[in-house]
Coordinates of N, CA and C in Angstrom, one line a residue:
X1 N -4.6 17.8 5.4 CA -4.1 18.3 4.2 C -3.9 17.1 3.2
X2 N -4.1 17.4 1.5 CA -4.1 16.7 0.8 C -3.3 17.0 -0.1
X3 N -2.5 16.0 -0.6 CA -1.3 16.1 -1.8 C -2.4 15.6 -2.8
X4 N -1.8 16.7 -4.2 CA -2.4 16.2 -5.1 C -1.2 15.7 -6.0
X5 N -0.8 14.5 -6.5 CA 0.1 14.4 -7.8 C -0.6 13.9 -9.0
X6 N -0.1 14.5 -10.2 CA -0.1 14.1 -12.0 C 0.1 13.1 -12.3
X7 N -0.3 12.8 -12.8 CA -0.5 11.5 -13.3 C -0.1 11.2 -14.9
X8 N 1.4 11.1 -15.3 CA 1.3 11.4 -17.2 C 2.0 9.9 -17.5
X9 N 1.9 10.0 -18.8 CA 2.1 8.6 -19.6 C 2.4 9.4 -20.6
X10 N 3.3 8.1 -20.8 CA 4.0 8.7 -21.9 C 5.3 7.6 -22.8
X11 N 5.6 7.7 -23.9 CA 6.3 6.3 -24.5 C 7.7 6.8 -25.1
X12 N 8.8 6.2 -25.5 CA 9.7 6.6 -26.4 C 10.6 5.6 -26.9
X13 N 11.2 5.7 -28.0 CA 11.3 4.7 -28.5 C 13.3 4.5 -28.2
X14 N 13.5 5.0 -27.2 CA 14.8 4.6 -26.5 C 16.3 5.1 -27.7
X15 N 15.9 5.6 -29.4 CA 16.7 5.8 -29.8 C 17.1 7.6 -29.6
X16 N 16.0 7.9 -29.7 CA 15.9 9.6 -29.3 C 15.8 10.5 -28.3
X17 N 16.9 10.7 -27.7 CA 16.8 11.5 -26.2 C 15.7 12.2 -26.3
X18 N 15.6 12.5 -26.9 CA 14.8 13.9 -27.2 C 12.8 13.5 -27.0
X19 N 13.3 12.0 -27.4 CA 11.6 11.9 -27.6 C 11.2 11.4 -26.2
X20 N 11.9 11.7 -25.1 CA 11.5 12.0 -23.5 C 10.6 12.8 -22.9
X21 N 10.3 14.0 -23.8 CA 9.5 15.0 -23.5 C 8.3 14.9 -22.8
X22 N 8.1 15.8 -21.8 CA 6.7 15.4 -21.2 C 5.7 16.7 -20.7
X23 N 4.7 16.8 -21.1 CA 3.6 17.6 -20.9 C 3.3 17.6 -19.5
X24 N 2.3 18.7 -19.1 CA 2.0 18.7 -18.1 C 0.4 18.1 -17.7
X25 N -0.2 17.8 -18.8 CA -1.4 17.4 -18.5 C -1.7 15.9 -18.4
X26 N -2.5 15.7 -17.8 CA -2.8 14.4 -17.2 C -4.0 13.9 -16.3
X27 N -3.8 13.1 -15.4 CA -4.8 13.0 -14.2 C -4.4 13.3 -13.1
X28 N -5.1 14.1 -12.6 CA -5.1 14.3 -11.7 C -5.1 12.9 -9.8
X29 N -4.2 13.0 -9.5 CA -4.6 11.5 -7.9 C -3.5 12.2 -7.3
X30 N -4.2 11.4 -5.9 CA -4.3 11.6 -4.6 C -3.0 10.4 -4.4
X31 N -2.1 11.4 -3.1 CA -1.0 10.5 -2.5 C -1.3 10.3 -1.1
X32 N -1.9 9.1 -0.6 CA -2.9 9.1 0.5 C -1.9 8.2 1.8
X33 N -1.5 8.8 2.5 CA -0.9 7.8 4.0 C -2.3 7.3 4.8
X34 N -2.4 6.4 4.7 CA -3.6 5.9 6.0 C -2.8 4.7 6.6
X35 N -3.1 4.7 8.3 CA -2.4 4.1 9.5 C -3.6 2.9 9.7
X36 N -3.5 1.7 9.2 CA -4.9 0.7 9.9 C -3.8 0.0 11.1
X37 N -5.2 -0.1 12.1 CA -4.4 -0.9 13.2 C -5.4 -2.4 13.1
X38 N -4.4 -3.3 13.1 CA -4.7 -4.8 13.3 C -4.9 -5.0 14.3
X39 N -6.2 -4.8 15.2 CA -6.6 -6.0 16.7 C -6.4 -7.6 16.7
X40 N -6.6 -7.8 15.3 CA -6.4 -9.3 15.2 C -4.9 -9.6 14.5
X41 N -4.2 -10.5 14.4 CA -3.0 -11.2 14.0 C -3.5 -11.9 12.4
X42 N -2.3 -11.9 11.4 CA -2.5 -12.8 10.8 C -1.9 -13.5 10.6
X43 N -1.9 -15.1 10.4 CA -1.2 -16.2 10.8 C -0.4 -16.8 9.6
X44 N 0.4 -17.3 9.2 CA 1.1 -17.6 8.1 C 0.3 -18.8 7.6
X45 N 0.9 -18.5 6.3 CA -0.7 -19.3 5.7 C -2.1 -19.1 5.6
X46 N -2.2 -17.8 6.0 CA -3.8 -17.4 6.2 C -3.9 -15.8 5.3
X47 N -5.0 -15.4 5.4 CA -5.3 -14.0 4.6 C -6.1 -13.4 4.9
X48 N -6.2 -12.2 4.7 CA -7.1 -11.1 5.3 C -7.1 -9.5 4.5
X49 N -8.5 -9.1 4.4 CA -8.7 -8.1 3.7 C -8.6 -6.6 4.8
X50 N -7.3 -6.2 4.5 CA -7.0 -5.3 5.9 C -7.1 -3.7 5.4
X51 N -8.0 -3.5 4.5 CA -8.1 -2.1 4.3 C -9.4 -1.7 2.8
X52 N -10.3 -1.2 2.8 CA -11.4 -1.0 2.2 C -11.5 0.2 1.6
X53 N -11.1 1.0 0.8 CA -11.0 2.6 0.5 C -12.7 2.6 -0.2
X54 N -13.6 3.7 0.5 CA -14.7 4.2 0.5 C -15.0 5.6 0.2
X55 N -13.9 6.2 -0.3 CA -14.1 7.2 -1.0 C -13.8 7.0 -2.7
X56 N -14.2 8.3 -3.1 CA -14.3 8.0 -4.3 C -13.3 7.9 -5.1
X57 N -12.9 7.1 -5.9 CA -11.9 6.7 -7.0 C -11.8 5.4 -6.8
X58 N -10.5 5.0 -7.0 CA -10.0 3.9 -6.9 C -8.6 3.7 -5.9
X59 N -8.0 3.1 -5.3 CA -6.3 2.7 -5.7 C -5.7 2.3 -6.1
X60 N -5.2 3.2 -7.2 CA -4.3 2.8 -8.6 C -3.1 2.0 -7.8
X61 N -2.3 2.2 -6.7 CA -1.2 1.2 -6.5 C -1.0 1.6 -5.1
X62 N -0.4 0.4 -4.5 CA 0.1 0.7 -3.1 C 1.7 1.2 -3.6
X63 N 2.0 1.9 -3.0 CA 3.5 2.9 -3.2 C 4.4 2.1 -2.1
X64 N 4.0 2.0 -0.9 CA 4.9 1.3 0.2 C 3.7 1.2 1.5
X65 N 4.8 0.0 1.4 CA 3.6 -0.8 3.2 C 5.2 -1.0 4.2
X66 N 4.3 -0.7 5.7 CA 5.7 -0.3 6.7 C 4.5 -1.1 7.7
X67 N 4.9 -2.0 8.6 CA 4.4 -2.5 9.7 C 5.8 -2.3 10.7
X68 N 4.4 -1.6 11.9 CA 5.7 -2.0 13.2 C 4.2 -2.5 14.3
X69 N 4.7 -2.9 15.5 CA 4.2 -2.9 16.8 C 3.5 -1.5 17.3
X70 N 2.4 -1.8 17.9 CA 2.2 -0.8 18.8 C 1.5 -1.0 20.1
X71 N 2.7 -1.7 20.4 CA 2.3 -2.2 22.3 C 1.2 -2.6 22.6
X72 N 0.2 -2.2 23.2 CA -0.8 -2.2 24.1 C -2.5 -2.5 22.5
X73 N -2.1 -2.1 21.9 CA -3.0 -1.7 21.2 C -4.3 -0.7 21.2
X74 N -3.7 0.4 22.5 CA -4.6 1.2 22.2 C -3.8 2.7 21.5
X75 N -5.5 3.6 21.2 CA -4.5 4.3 20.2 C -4.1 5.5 20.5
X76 N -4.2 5.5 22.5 CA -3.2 6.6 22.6 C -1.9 5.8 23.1
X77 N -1.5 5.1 23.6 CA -0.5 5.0 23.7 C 0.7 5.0 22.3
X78 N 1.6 5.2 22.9 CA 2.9 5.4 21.9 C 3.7 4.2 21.4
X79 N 3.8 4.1 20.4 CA 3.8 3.2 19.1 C 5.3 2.4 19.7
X80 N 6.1 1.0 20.1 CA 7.1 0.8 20.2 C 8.1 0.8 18.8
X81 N 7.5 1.1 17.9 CA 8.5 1.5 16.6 C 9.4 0.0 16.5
X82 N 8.9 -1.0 16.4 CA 9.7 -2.5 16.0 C 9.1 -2.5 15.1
X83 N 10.2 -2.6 13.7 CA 9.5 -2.9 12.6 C 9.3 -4.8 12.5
X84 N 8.4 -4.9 12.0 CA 7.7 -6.3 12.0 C 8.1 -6.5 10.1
X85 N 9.0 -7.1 10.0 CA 9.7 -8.0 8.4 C 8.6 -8.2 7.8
X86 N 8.4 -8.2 6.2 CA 7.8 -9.2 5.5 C 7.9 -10.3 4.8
X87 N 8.7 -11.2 5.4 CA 10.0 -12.4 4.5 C 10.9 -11.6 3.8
X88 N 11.8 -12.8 3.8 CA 12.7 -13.0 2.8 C 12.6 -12.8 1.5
X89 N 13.8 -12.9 0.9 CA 13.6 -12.8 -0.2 C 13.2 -13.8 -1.0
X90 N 13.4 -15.3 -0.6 CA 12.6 -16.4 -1.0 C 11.5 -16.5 -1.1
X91 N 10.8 -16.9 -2.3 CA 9.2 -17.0 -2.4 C 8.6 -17.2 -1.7
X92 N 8.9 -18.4 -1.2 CA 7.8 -19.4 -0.1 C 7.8 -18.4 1.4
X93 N 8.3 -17.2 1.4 CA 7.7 -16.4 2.5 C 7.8 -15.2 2.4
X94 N 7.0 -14.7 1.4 CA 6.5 -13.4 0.8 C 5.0 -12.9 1.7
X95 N 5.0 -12.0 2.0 CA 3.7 -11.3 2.6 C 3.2 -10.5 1.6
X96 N 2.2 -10.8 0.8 CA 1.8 -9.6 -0.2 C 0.6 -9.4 0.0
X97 N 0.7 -8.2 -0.3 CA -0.5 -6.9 -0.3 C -1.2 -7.1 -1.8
X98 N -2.2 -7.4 -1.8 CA -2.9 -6.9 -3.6 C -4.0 -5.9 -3.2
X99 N -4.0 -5.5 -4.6 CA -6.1 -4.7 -4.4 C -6.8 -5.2 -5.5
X100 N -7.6 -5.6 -5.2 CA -8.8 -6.2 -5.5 C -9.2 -5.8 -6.8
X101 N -9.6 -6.3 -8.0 CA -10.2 -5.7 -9.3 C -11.1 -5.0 -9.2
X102 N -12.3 -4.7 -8.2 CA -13.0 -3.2 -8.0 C -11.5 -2.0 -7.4
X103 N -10.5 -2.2 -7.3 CA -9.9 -0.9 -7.1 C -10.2 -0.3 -5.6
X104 N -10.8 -1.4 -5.0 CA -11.2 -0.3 -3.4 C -10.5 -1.1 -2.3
X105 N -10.2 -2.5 -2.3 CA -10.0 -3.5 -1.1 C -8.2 -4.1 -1.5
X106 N -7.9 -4.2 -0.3 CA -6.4 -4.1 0.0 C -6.2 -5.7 0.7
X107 N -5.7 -7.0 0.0 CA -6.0 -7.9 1.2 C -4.6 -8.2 0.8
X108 N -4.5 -8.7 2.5 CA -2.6 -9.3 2.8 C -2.6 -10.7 3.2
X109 N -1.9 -11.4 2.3 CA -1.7 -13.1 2.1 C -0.2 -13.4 2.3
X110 N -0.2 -14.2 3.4 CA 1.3 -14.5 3.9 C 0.9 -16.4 3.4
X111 N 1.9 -16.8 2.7 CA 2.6 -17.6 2.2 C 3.0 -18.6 3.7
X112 N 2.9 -19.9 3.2 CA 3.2 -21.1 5.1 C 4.4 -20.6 5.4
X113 N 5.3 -19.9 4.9 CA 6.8 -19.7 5.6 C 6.9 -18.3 6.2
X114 N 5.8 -17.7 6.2 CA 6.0 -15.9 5.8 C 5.9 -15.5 7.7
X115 N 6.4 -14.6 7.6 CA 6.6 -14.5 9.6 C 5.1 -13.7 9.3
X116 N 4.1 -14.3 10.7 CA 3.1 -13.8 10.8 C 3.0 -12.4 11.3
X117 N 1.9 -11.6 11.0 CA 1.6 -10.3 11.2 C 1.1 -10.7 12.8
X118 N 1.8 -10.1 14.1 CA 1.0 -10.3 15.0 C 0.1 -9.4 15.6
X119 N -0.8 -9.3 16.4 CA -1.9 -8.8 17.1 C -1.4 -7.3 17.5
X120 N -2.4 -6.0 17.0 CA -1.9 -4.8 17.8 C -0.5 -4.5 17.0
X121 N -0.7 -4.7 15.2 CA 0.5 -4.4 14.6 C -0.5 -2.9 13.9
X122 N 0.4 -2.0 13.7 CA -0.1 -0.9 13.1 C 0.5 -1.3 11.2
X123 N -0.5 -1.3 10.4 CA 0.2 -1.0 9.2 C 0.0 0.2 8.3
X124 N 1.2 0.7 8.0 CA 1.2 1.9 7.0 C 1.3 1.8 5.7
X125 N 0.3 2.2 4.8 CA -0.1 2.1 3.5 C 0.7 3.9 3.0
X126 N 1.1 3.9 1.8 CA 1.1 5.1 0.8 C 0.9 4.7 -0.1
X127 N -0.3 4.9 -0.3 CA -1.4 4.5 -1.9 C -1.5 6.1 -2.9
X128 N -1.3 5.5 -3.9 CA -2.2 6.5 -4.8 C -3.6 6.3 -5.3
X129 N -4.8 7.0 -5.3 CA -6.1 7.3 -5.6 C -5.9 7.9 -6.3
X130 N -7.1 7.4 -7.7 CA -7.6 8.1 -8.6 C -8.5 7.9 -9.6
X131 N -9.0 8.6 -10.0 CA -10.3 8.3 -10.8 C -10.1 7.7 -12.0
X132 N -9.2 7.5 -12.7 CA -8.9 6.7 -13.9 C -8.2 5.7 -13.9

């Protein structure tokens, strides 16, 4: 099953409640959950392109990223649900997620202080897709 959400824009100039108003037309995108599992680890200080969208549009923005463990690393077994942190709130150990200026590739860059992604981690993306 697929969610479709609208996509509107819209401005106001903060003196006019009123000028809040919003239409219903827009663009049309996609609210997409996809689960990648990491076989490999990534190591603080290091980076990796951990998700490639090959259908059509783009990914206008990652919405939320959720890492936990999933034991064994295979994919019937059942997930041990440890969420795995992405730093602190200090700079110097930020794990960030960007996408790429083609709009299709997802890569995660952990900072020398950032607690490493380890081996057999499942990560959960909620992206929006869309053509514009």
């Amino acid at each position: 099953m697929t969610s479709v959400i609208r996509y509107v824009k819209n401005t106001f100039d903060g003196g006019d409640p009123a000028s809040c108003r919003v239409s219903s037309t827009g663009s049309d995108y996609q609210l997409v959950v996809i689960d990648v599992l990491a076989t490999a680890g990534i190591a603080a200080n290091a980076n990796a392109n951990v998700l490639t969208w090959t259908g059509s549009g783009k990914i206008k923005s990652i919405v939320s990223v959720f890492m936990r463990r999933t034991g064994s690393g295979n994919i019937g077994v059942t997930d041990t649900g440890e969420v795995i942190p992405m730093g602190a709130v200090a700079q110097n150990t930020h794990s960030t997620f960007t996408v790429d200026a083609t709009g299709k590739t997802i890569n995660c860059s952990l900072l020398e202080g950032a607690t490493p992604i380890p081996t057999f981690t499942t990560i959960s993306f909620l992206l929006v897709i869309g053509n514009y």
